[in-house]
Coordinates of C-alpha atoms and ligand atoms in Angstrom, one line a residue:
M1 CA 0.0 0.0 0.0
N2 CA 2.8 2.4 0.6
R3 CA 3.8 3.6 -2.8
F4 CA 7.3 4.3 -1.7
L5 CA 8.0 0.7 -1.3
L6 CA 7.6 0.4 -5.1
F7 CA 10.4 2.9 -5.7
G8 CA 12.9 0.6 -7.2
F9 CA 15.8 3.0 -7.4
F10 CA 18.8 2.0 -9.4
A11 CA 21.5 4.0 -11.0
L12 CA 22.7 3.7 -14.5
V13 CA 25.8 5.6 -15.3
S14 CA 27.3 5.7 -18.7
A15 CA 31.0 6.3 -19.1
S16 CA 30.9 7.7 -22.5
A17 CA 28.6 10.3 -23.9
C18 CA 29.2 13.1 -26.3
F19 CA 28.1 16.4 -24.8
A20 CA 29.4 18.5 -27.6
E21 CA 25.9 19.5 -28.7
L22 CA 24.5 20.3 -25.2
D23 CA 22.4 23.4 -25.4
R24 CA 21.1 24.3 -21.9
G25 CA 18.5 26.6 -23.3
A26 CA 17.0 24.1 -25.8
F27 CA 14.3 22.3 -23.8
T28 CA 11.3 23.8 -21.9
F29 CA 10.1 21.6 -19.1
I30 CA 6.4 21.8 -19.9
N31 CA 4.9 19.2 -17.5
Y32 CA 6.0 17.6 -14.2
D33 CA 4.2 14.8 -12.4
L34 CA 6.2 13.9 -9.4
E35 CA 5.8 12.0 -6.1
L36 CA 8.0 13.3 -3.3
R37 CA 8.7 11.3 -0.2
V38 CA 9.8 13.5 2.7
D39 CA 11.3 12.0 5.8
P40 CA 11.8 14.9 8.2
S41 CA 13.7 12.9 10.9
G42 CA 16.1 11.7 8.3
Q43 CA 16.3 15.1 6.5
A44 CA 15.6 13.0 3.5
L45 CA 13.8 13.4 0.2
A46 CA 13.2 10.8 -2.5
A47 CA 11.4 11.7 -5.7
R48 CA 10.1 9.8 -8.7
G49 CA 8.0 10.9 -11.6
R50 CA 7.6 12.0 -15.2
I51 CA 8.8 15.2 -16.9
T52 CA 7.9 16.2 -20.4
L53 CA 10.5 18.3 -22.2
R54 CA 9.7 20.3 -25.4
N55 CA 12.5 21.2 -27.8
D56 CA 12.1 25.0 -28.2
S57 CA 15.3 25.4 -30.2
S58 CA 15.5 25.3 -34.0
Q59 CA 17.8 22.3 -34.0
P60 CA 17.0 18.6 -33.4
Q61 CA 18.3 17.7 -29.9
K62 CA 19.9 14.3 -29.0
V63 CA 21.2 15.4 -25.6
A64 CA 19.1 16.8 -22.7
A65 CA 20.3 17.9 -19.3
M66 CA 18.6 18.3 -15.9
Q67 CA 19.8 19.8 -12.7
I68 CA 18.9 19.0 -9.1
S69 CA 20.4 20.2 -5.8
S70 CA 23.9 19.0 -5.2
T71 CA 22.9 17.1 -2.1
L72 CA 20.5 15.0 -4.2
S73 CA 21.6 12.1 -6.5
W74 CA 20.1 10.8 -9.7
R75 CA 18.8 7.3 -9.3
L76 CA 16.8 6.6 -12.4
M77 CA 16.5 7.9 -15.9
Q78 CA 14.1 6.2 -18.4
V79 CA 12.5 6.9 -21.7
A80 CA 9.5 4.7 -22.7
E81 CA 10.3 2.5 -19.8
K82 CA 13.8 1.8 -20.9
P83 CA 16.9 3.0 -19.1
V84 CA 18.8 5.7 -21.0
Q85 CA 22.4 6.6 -20.8
F86 CA 23.3 9.5 -18.6
E87 CA 26.3 11.0 -16.8
T88 CA 26.2 13.2 -13.7
Q89 CA 28.5 16.1 -13.2
P90 CA 28.7 18.7 -10.4
Y91 CA 27.9 22.1 -11.8
T92 CA 28.7 25.3 -9.9
T93 CA 25.8 27.7 -10.0
D94 CA 24.0 29.9 -7.5
I95 CA 20.5 28.9 -8.5
D96 CA 20.7 26.4 -5.6
H97 CA 21.4 27.2 -1.9
T98 CA 24.4 24.9 -1.9
G99 CA 26.0 26.9 -4.8
S100 CA 26.0 23.8 -6.9
V101 CA 23.7 21.3 -8.7
A102 CA 24.0 17.7 -9.8
E103 CA 23.5 17.9 -13.5
A104 CA 22.5 14.8 -15.5
I105 CA 23.5 14.8 -19.1
I106 CA 21.2 12.4 -20.9
T107 CA 21.7 10.8 -24.3
L108 CA 18.2 10.4 -25.7
P109 CA 17.3 7.3 -27.7
A110 CA 16.4 9.5 -30.7
A111 CA 16.9 13.1 -31.5
V112 CA 13.9 15.3 -30.6
P113 CA 12.9 17.6 -33.5
P114 CA 12.1 21.3 -33.0
R115 CA 8.7 21.6 -31.2
G116 CA 8.8 17.9 -30.5
T117 CA 8.5 16.5 -27.0
V118 CA 10.1 13.7 -24.9
E119 CA 8.9 12.2 -21.7
L120 CA 11.5 11.2 -19.1
E121 CA 10.9 9.1 -16.1
V122 CA 13.2 10.2 -13.3
G123 CA 14.2 9.2 -9.8
Y124 CA 16.4 11.1 -7.4
S125 CA 17.0 11.1 -3.7
G126 CA 19.2 12.6 -0.9
T127 CA 19.0 15.0 1.9
I128 CA 18.1 18.7 2.1
S129 CA 19.7 20.4 5.2
A130 CA 20.2 24.1 5.9
D131 CA 22.9 25.4 3.6
A132 CA 24.0 28.9 2.7
T133 CA 27.2 28.2 0.8
R134 CA 26.3 30.4 -2.1
L135 CA 26.0 33.4 0.3
T136 CA 28.9 32.6 2.7
R137 CA 31.4 32.2 -0.1
I138 CA 30.8 35.7 -1.2
G139 CA 31.3 37.0 2.3
T140 CA 27.8 37.0 3.9
P141 CA 28.1 36.3 7.6
A142 CA 26.8 32.8 8.4
T143 CA 23.9 33.8 10.6
V144 CA 22.6 36.4 8.1
A145 CA 23.1 33.9 5.3
L146 CA 21.2 31.1 7.1
G147 CA 18.4 33.6 7.9
S148 CA 18.0 34.1 4.1
D149 CA 18.7 30.5 2.9
W150 CA 16.6 28.8 5.6
D151 CA 15.3 26.0 3.4
Q152 CA 15.6 22.5 5.0
I153 CA 14.0 19.2 5.8
S154 CA 14.4 18.4 9.5
A155 CA 12.4 17.0 12.3
S156 CA 11.6 20.5 13.8
F157 CA 11.4 22.6 10.6
T158 CA 10.6 21.5 7.1
A159 CA 10.1 24.1 4.4
V160 CA 11.7 24.2 1.0
R161 CA 11.4 26.8 -1.8
G162 CA 11.9 25.9 -5.4
I163 CA 13.7 27.6 -8.3
G164 CA 16.2 30.1 -7.0
F165 CA 16.5 28.4 -3.6
V166 CA 16.6 24.6 -3.8
A167 CA 16.4 22.6 -7.0
W168 CA 14.1 20.0 -5.4
Y169 CA 12.5 19.4 -8.9
P170 CA 14.7 19.2 -12.0
V171 CA 15.5 22.4 -14.0
E172 CA 18.1 23.4 -16.5
I173 CA 19.7 26.8 -16.3
E174 CA 23.0 28.1 -17.5
A175 CA 25.4 28.8 -14.5
A176 CA 24.7 32.1 -12.8
S177 CA 26.6 33.7 -9.9
L178 CA 25.4 35.9 -7.1
S179 CA 28.7 37.8 -7.3
S180 CA 28.0 39.4 -10.7
S181 CA 25.4 42.1 -10.0
N182 CA 22.0 41.1 -11.4
A183 CA 23.0 38.0 -13.4
L184 CA 21.4 35.4 -11.1
F185 CA 18.1 37.2 -11.0
Q186 CA 18.1 37.6 -14.8
A187 CA 18.8 33.9 -15.3
L188 CA 16.1 32.9 -12.9
G189 CA 13.7 35.4 -14.5
K190 CA 14.4 34.0 -17.9
W191 CA 13.7 30.4 -16.7
K192 CA 10.5 31.4 -14.9
A193 CA 9.3 33.3 -18.0
R194 CA 9.9 30.1 -20.2
E195 CA 8.1 28.0 -17.6
A196 CA 5.2 30.4 -17.0
Q197 CA 2.7 28.2 -18.8
S198 CA 4.1 24.9 -17.5
S199 CA 2.4 22.6 -15.1
L200 CA 3.9 21.0 -12.0
K201 CA 1.9 18.4 -10.1
V202 CA 3.4 17.0 -6.9
N203 CA 2.1 14.4 -4.6
F204 CA 3.8 15.4 -1.3
C205 CA 4.2 12.3 0.9
W206 CA 5.7 12.1 4.4
I207 CA 6.6 9.6 7.0
N208 CA 6.7 10.3 10.7
D209 CA 7.0 8.4 13.9
E210 CA 3.6 8.8 15.5
S211 CA 1.7 12.0 14.8
P212 CA 0.3 12.8 11.3
L213 CA 1.9 15.8 9.5
T214 CA 0.3 18.5 7.4
V215 CA 1.6 19.6 4.0
V216 CA 1.0 23.2 3.0
A217 CA 2.2 24.4 -0.4
N218 CA 1.5 27.5 -2.5
G219 CA -0.3 25.7 -5.3
Q220 CA -3.8 24.3 -5.7
L221 CA -4.7 21.6 -3.2
L222 CA -6.0 18.6 -5.2
G223 CA -7.3 16.5 -2.4
I224 CA -7.3 16.2 1.4
G225 CA -4.2 14.5 2.7
R226 CA -5.0 11.2 4.5
A227 CA -2.7 9.7 7.0
S228 CA -2.4 6.0 7.5
P229 CA -0.3 3.8 9.7
K230 CA 2.7 2.3 8.0
E231 CA 2.8 -1.4 7.5
E232 CA 4.3 -3.5 10.3
G233 CA 3.2 -0.9 12.8
Q234 CA 6.2 1.4 12.1
G235 CA 5.2 5.0 12.1
I236 CA 2.6 6.8 10.0
T237 CA 2.5 8.1 6.5
G238 CA 0.3 10.3 4.3
C239 CA 0.2 12.1 1.0
T240 CA -1.2 15.5 -0.1
P241 CA -1.3 16.3 -3.9
Y242 CA -0.9 19.9 -5.1
R243 CA -0.8 21.4 -8.6
F244 CA 1.1 24.5 -9.6
A245 CA -0.4 25.4 -13.0
P246 CA 0.2 27.6 -14.8
L247 CA 3.4 28.1 -12.9
G248 CA 3.6 31.7 -13.8
L249 CA 6.3 33.4 -11.7
T250 CA 5.4 31.3 -8.6
V251 CA 8.3 29.7 -6.7
P252 CA 6.8 26.3 -5.8
T253 CA 7.2 26.0 -2.0
F254 CA 6.1 23.4 0.5
A255 CA 6.2 23.2 4.3
I256 CA 5.5 20.0 6.2
G257 CA 4.9 20.0 9.9
D258 CA 2.8 19.4 12.9
F259 CA 0.5 22.3 11.8
V260 CA -2.7 23.5 13.4
A261 CA -4.9 25.6 11.1
L262 CA -6.5 28.7 12.6
Q263 CA -9.4 29.2 10.2
Q264 CA -11.3 32.5 9.9
P265 CA -13.4 33.9 7.1
L266 CA -10.5 36.1 5.9
I267 CA -7.5 34.1 6.7
T268 CA -6.0 30.7 7.5
V269 CA -2.9 30.6 9.6
Y270 CA -1.0 27.3 9.7
H271 CA 1.0 27.3 13.0
I272 CA 2.7 25.0 15.4
P273 CA 0.4 24.0 18.3
E274 CA 2.2 26.3 20.9
H275 CA 1.7 29.4 18.8
E276 CA -2.1 29.7 18.8
A277 CA -2.1 33.1 20.5
V278 CA 0.3 34.8 18.0
A279 CA -1.6 33.2 15.1
G280 CA -4.7 34.9 16.5
D281 CA -2.9 38.2 16.3
Y282 CA -2.4 37.6 12.5
A283 CA -6.1 37.0 12.1
T284 CA -6.9 40.1 14.1
A285 CA -4.5 42.2 11.9
A286 CA -6.2 40.8 8.8
Q287 CA -9.6 41.7 10.1
K288 CA -8.4 45.2 10.9
L289 CA -6.9 45.8 7.5
A290 CA -9.8 44.3 5.5
P291 CA -11.9 47.5 5.2
F292 CA -8.8 49.4 4.0
V293 CA -8.0 46.9 1.3
E294 CA -11.7 46.6 0.3
Q295 CA -11.9 50.3 -0.2
W296 CA -9.2 50.0 -2.9
L297 CA -9.8 46.6 -4.4
G298 CA -13.3 45.4 -3.5
P299 CA -14.1 42.3 -1.3
P300 CA -11.6 39.4 -1.2
H301 CA -12.4 36.3 -3.3
D302 CA -10.0 34.1 -1.5
R303 CA -8.6 33.5 2.0
V304 CA -5.2 34.8 3.0
R305 CA -2.9 31.9 3.7
V306 CA 0.0 32.2 6.2
V307 CA 2.3 29.4 7.0
E308 CA 4.6 29.4 10.0
L309 CA 8.3 28.9 9.5
N310 CA 9.5 27.3 12.7
S311 CA 12.7 29.3 12.9
A312 CA 12.7 32.8 14.4
Q313 CA 15.6 33.9 12.2
A314 CA 14.1 32.9 8.9
A315 CA 13.3 35.8 6.5
P316 CA 9.7 35.9 5.5
F317 CA 8.9 34.8 2.0
E318 CA 5.9 35.2 -0.1
S319 CA 5.0 33.6 -3.4
G320 CA 1.9 32.4 -5.2
G321 CA -0.2 34.3 -2.6
V322 CA 1.0 32.3 0.3
F323 CA 3.0 34.0 3.1
F324 CA 5.7 31.8 4.8
T325 CA 7.0 33.5 8.0
P326 CA 8.1 33.0 11.5
L327 CA 5.1 34.2 13.6
N328 CA 5.8 37.4 15.5
S329 CA 3.3 40.0 16.4
E330 CA 5.4 42.1 18.8
D331 CA 5.4 45.1 16.4
P332 CA 1.9 45.5 15.0
K333 CA 2.9 47.9 12.2
P334 CA 5.0 45.6 10.0
L335 CA 2.4 42.9 10.5
Q336 CA -0.4 45.3 9.3
L337 CA 1.7 46.1 6.2
Q338 CA 2.1 42.4 5.4
M339 CA -1.6 41.8 5.9
A340 CA -2.4 44.7 3.5
H341 CA -0.2 42.9 1.0
Q342 CA -1.7 39.5 1.5
L343 CA -5.3 40.8 1.4
A344 CA -4.5 42.6 -1.8
H345 CA -3.5 39.2 -3.3
S346 CA -6.8 37.7 -2.2
S347 CA -8.8 40.6 -3.5
L348 CA -7.1 41.4 -6.9
A349 CA -6.3 38.5 -9.2
S350 CA -4.2 39.3 -12.2
E351 CA -1.7 37.3 -14.3
R352 CA 0.3 40.4 -14.8
P353 CA 3.0 40.7 -12.1
W354 CA 3.2 44.5 -12.2
I355 CA -0.5 44.6 -11.3
Y356 CA -0.7 41.6 -9.0
E357 CA 2.5 42.3 -7.0
G358 CA 2.8 46.0 -7.8
V359 CA -0.6 46.8 -6.3
A360 CA 0.1 44.7 -3.2
H361 CA 3.4 46.5 -2.6
F362 CA 1.7 49.9 -3.3
L363 CA -1.0 49.2 -0.7
Q364 CA 1.7 48.4 1.9
A365 CA 3.1 51.9 1.2
V366 CA -0.4 53.5 1.4
E367 CA -0.9 51.6 4.7
R368 CA 2.4 52.9 5.9
E369 CA 1.1 56.4 5.2
Q370 CA -2.0 55.7 7.2
Q371 CA 0.1 54.6 10.1
D372 CA 2.6 57.6 10.3
G373 CA 2.0 60.0 7.4
R374 CA 3.2 60.6 3.9
Q375 CA 6.8 61.3 4.7
T376 CA 7.1 57.9 6.5
A377 CA 5.6 56.2 3.5
L378 CA 8.1 57.9 1.1
D379 CA 10.9 56.8 3.4
Y380 CA 9.5 53.3 3.4
M381 CA 9.6 53.2 -0.4
S382 CA 13.0 54.8 -0.7
G383 CA 14.3 52.1 1.5
Q384 CA 13.6 49.6 -1.3
L385 CA 15.0 51.9 -4.1
P386 CA 18.7 51.1 -4.2
P387 CA 18.4 47.6 -5.9
L388 CA 16.1 49.2 -8.5
V389 CA 18.6 52.0 -9.2
E390 CA 21.3 49.3 -9.6
A391 CA 19.1 47.3 -12.0
E392 CA 18.3 50.4 -14.1
R393 CA 21.9 51.6 -14.3
A394 CA 22.7 49.8 -17.6
V395 CA 19.6 51.4 -19.3
D396 CA 20.5 54.8 -17.8
E397 CA 24.1 54.7 -18.9
A398 CA 23.2 53.6 -22.5
A399 CA 20.7 56.5 -22.7
A400 CA 23.3 59.0 -21.5
K401 CA 25.5 58.0 -24.4
G402 CA 22.5 58.1 -26.8
Q403 CA 22.7 54.3 -27.3
P404 CA 19.9 51.8 -27.2
P405 CA 19.8 49.8 -23.9
P406 CA 21.4 46.4 -23.7
A407 CA 18.9 43.7 -24.7
E408 CA 18.7 42.0 -21.3
A409 CA 18.0 45.3 -19.6
A410 CA 15.5 46.4 -22.2
S411 CA 13.3 43.3 -21.7
Q412 CA 12.5 44.5 -18.2
S413 CA 9.6 46.7 -19.1
L414 CA 6.9 46.3 -16.4
I415 CA 4.7 44.6 -18.9
S416 CA 7.2 41.8 -19.4
A417 CA 9.5 42.0 -16.4
T418 CA 10.7 38.8 -14.9
D419 CA 13.1 40.3 -12.3
D420 CA 11.1 41.0 -9.1
V421 CA 12.8 44.4 -8.4
F422 CA 10.8 45.7 -11.4
Y423 CA 7.4 44.1 -10.7
H424 CA 7.7 44.7 -7.0
T425 CA 9.6 48.0 -6.4
K426 CA 9.2 49.8 -9.7
A427 CA 5.6 48.8 -10.0
M428 CA 4.9 50.0 -6.4
Y429 CA 6.3 53.5 -7.4
V430 CA 4.2 53.5 -10.7
W431 CA 1.0 52.9 -8.7
W432 CA 2.0 55.6 -6.2
M433 CA 2.7 58.1 -9.0
L434 CA -0.6 57.3 -10.6
R435 CA -2.3 57.9 -7.3
D436 CA -0.6 61.3 -6.9
M437 CA -1.7 62.2 -10.4
L438 CA -5.3 61.0 -10.3
G439 CA -6.2 61.1 -6.6
D440 CA -7.5 58.2 -4.5
Q441 CA -11.0 58.1 -5.7
A442 CA -10.3 57.9 -9.4
L443 CA -7.6 55.2 -8.9
R444 CA -9.8 53.2 -6.7
R445 CA -12.6 53.3 -9.3
A446 CA -10.1 52.1 -11.9
L447 CA -8.9 49.2 -9.8
H448 CA -12.5 48.2 -8.9
S449 CA -13.3 48.0 -12.6
Y450 CA -10.4 45.6 -13.3
R451 CA -11.4 42.1 -14.4
T452 CA -8.5 39.7 -15.0
G453 CA -10.6 37.7 -17.5
Q454 CA -10.8 40.9 -19.7
D455 CA -7.1 41.8 -19.4
K456 CA -6.2 40.5 -22.9
E457 CA -4.1 43.5 -24.0
P458 CA -1.2 45.2 -22.3
S459 CA -3.1 48.5 -22.6
Y460 CA -6.2 47.3 -20.8
M461 CA -5.2 48.8 -17.5
Q462 CA -4.2 52.1 -19.1
H463 CA -7.7 52.4 -20.6
L464 CA -9.4 51.7 -17.3
I465 CA -7.3 54.3 -15.6
E466 CA -7.8 56.9 -18.4
A467 CA -11.5 56.4 -18.2
Q468 CA -11.4 57.6 -14.6
A469 CA -8.7 60.2 -15.1
K470 CA -10.4 61.6 -18.2
R471 CA -7.1 62.4 -19.8
D472 CA -4.4 60.8 -21.9
L473 CA -1.8 58.9 -20.0
G474 CA -0.1 57.3 -23.0
W475 CA 3.2 59.1 -22.4
F476 CA 3.3 57.8 -18.8
F477 CA 2.6 54.2 -19.7
D478 CA 5.1 54.4 -22.6
D479 CA 7.8 55.5 -20.2
W480 CA 7.0 53.3 -17.3
V481 CA 5.0 50.3 -18.3
Y482 CA 5.5 49.3 -21.9
N483 CA 9.2 50.2 -22.1
D484 CA 12.1 50.3 -19.7
R485 CA 13.4 53.8 -20.1
G486 CA 15.3 53.8 -16.9
L487 CA 14.5 56.3 -14.1
P488 CA 14.2 60.1 -14.2
D489 CA 17.0 62.3 -12.9
F490 CA 15.7 65.8 -12.1
R491 CA 17.7 68.9 -11.5
V492 CA 16.6 72.5 -10.9
A493 CA 18.1 74.2 -13.9
S494 CA 17.3 77.8 -13.0
V495 CA 15.2 79.9 -10.6
Y496 CA 14.4 83.5 -11.4
A497 CA 12.7 85.6 -8.7
H498 CA 11.4 89.1 -9.2
K499 CA 9.7 91.3 -6.7
N500 CA 6.4 92.5 -8.0
A501 CA 6.3 96.3 -8.5
Q502 CA 2.8 96.7 -7.0
G503 CA 2.8 94.5 -3.9
G504 CA 5.2 92.7 -1.7
D505 CA 5.0 89.5 -3.7
Y506 CA 7.6 87.7 -5.7
L507 CA 7.1 86.1 -9.1
V508 CA 9.3 83.0 -9.2
T509 CA 10.0 81.2 -12.5
I510 CA 11.5 77.7 -12.0
T511 CA 12.9 75.5 -14.7
V512 CA 13.4 71.8 -14.0
E513 CA 15.5 69.5 -16.3
N514 CA 15.0 65.8 -16.5
L515 CA 18.3 64.1 -17.5
G516 CA 16.7 60.6 -17.4
G517 CA 14.7 58.8 -20.0
A518 CA 11.4 58.5 -18.2
G519 CA 9.0 61.4 -17.7
A520 CA 7.0 62.1 -14.6
Q521 CA 4.7 64.5 -12.9
V522 CA 7.0 65.5 -10.0
P523 CA 6.3 67.6 -6.9
L524 CA 8.3 70.8 -6.5
T525 CA 8.5 72.8 -3.3
L526 CA 9.4 76.4 -3.0
R527 CA 10.6 77.3 0.4
M528 CA 10.3 80.9 1.5
E529 CA 11.2 83.1 4.4
T530 CA 7.8 82.2 5.8
G531 CA 6.1 79.0 4.7
E532 CA 6.4 76.9 1.5
I533 CA 4.4 76.2 -1.6
T534 CA 4.2 72.8 -3.3
K535 CA 3.2 72.4 -7.0
R536 CA 3.3 69.5 -9.4
L537 CA 5.2 69.8 -12.7
E538 CA 5.2 67.4 -15.6
V539 CA 8.7 66.9 -17.0
R540 CA 9.1 64.5 -19.8
G541 CA 12.3 62.4 -20.3
K542 CA 15.3 64.3 -21.6
S543 CA 13.6 67.6 -21.5
T544 CA 12.9 70.7 -19.4
S545 CA 9.7 72.2 -18.0
S546 CA 9.0 75.6 -16.3
I547 CA 6.5 76.8 -13.8
R548 CA 5.7 80.3 -12.4
I549 CA 4.8 80.7 -8.8
E550 CA 3.6 83.8 -6.9
A551 CA 5.4 83.8 -3.6
P552 CA 4.1 85.9 -0.7
S553 CA 7.5 86.1 0.9
A554 CA 11.1 86.0 -0.2
P555 CA 12.0 82.6 -1.9
L556 CA 15.0 80.7 -0.3
E557 CA 15.2 77.4 -2.1
V558 CA 13.6 75.1 -4.5
V559 CA 13.4 71.3 -4.0
V560 CA 12.3 69.0 -6.8
N561 CA 10.9 65.6 -5.9
D562 CA 9.8 64.7 -2.4
G563 CA 10.8 61.0 -3.1
S564 CA 7.5 60.0 -4.6
V565 CA 9.1 59.6 -8.0
P566 CA 12.0 57.0 -8.1
E567 CA 15.1 58.8 -9.3
M568 CA 18.6 57.7 -10.4
D569 CA 20.2 60.6 -8.4
M570 CA 18.6 62.7 -5.7
G571 CA 21.8 64.6 -5.0
N572 CA 21.1 67.4 -7.5
N573 CA 17.5 68.3 -6.5
T574 CA 18.0 71.4 -4.4
F575 CA 18.6 74.9 -5.6
K576 CA 19.4 77.9 -3.4
V577 CA 17.7 81.1 -4.6
E578 CA 19.4 84.5 -4.8
T579 CA 16.7 87.1 -5.1
S580 CA 17.0 90.3 -7.0
G581 CA 15.3 93.5 -6.0
K582 CA 15.6 92.8 -2.3
Ligands
ZN26 ZN1 3.0 39.4 -3.1

């Protein structure tokens, strides 16, 4: 009855295979059907299943390759129920927490023509313990590294993330290193984009000594897991099937443990039995935030899912709408921000990451504003800005030289971005700028009118927003959503202040230059001897714009951009005014 007992693992290793024609980008893994056996007390994992590969290159392919985490070993490789020749090699790459994968290079029985498919039956097993080699070898302190790379199978804590963390299911990606700026995130983004329409079905099975375990994953639950005593009275086993389809940009992640589910209408919190009280705090926070999110997005269509990571140091992780986190409610403000994010996911469905993730990040910033005011919200956003500035640098430098941006960078328009710094951080700013331009009411009406089923064209959202704004926003979407034009870089080019002949007022003419490629409507503040005046000025990419302000007292300085527009360089935004006629 236990299907594991049927796992007849054997290895077949061929000494000679010709890898000359290996093209790591040739095959797309379109379908996975796996059974995973997880033994927490032994830190062990064994997998068996079928994977369908499609040749998306223009050449017939006789050789395929598959990578799994370096702590796992290939046990079985078959095509049409016949063993096929394969060789295994260690391959150094940071797509896995160990900084290396076990790559099987497989000689197929026949060449697969372009667009043709081949189904491989695979088996692999080994252990998955906490490992942060890829971070420690570039100098990250061990405790910090292990807080980030917390994935492991163990008796007290079993939670494992997929692509980009642990290759617990086979993938095939050219080596990428964390030490070369954005390379790893680009390589992972490319793989996710290729796999976006793929399907991954996994039957998660576990064995335990006495008590049944619960499997929680960020896919669709296909059936209720049932536990049964193992034969010969030794322990207990159970299986829970999940499907991740389409994969989209989701990182398939599972947690297995002695979970208790706290179920409320808005939220389910899977927690270890001792943490019932703190799980309740999460539910309370969700309840408190629900009216705020509903105001922006309408009522939720799904429950928020929170899964406890039983390690206080583990960095929270969110993917596929499920939030994996150590439970901690000592500081209610960050908890409220996270609940705003999760409720946004359960209220706004979209297959476009800049909408799905962008709006969730935006609502966190709006909630931060509700907590402590606009400036705190702007500081909260600018705390996330440096990686975006770094990622935009290539586009910005090319533009400065009048050259087209490098292909890899240019593909990160919000509409097709696969790197999360774009569809998280840049998208958050885009929504914030739209809110500043339109006001809350108009943007809320636009978001309420969004229907994911009708979102067939990239311009669908633009039209919804324009219908509420009652003006053309084509330039804004061109600069920020449909293309990656980098970020603006504002400077106050000149300020002329003249004292009015009649009264005591000053007439101030301010010219702002945008050295960057993306235009924006940017706030501009004129500080005077008494008080200040803030106006908004639209400055397109690579151009200048002027505004005249009547100042009731002597102008002192002009500051462009309060931080609500993401900028390459904020160091040149202040201008000291020297007044004439005073
Ligand atoms: Zn999210």
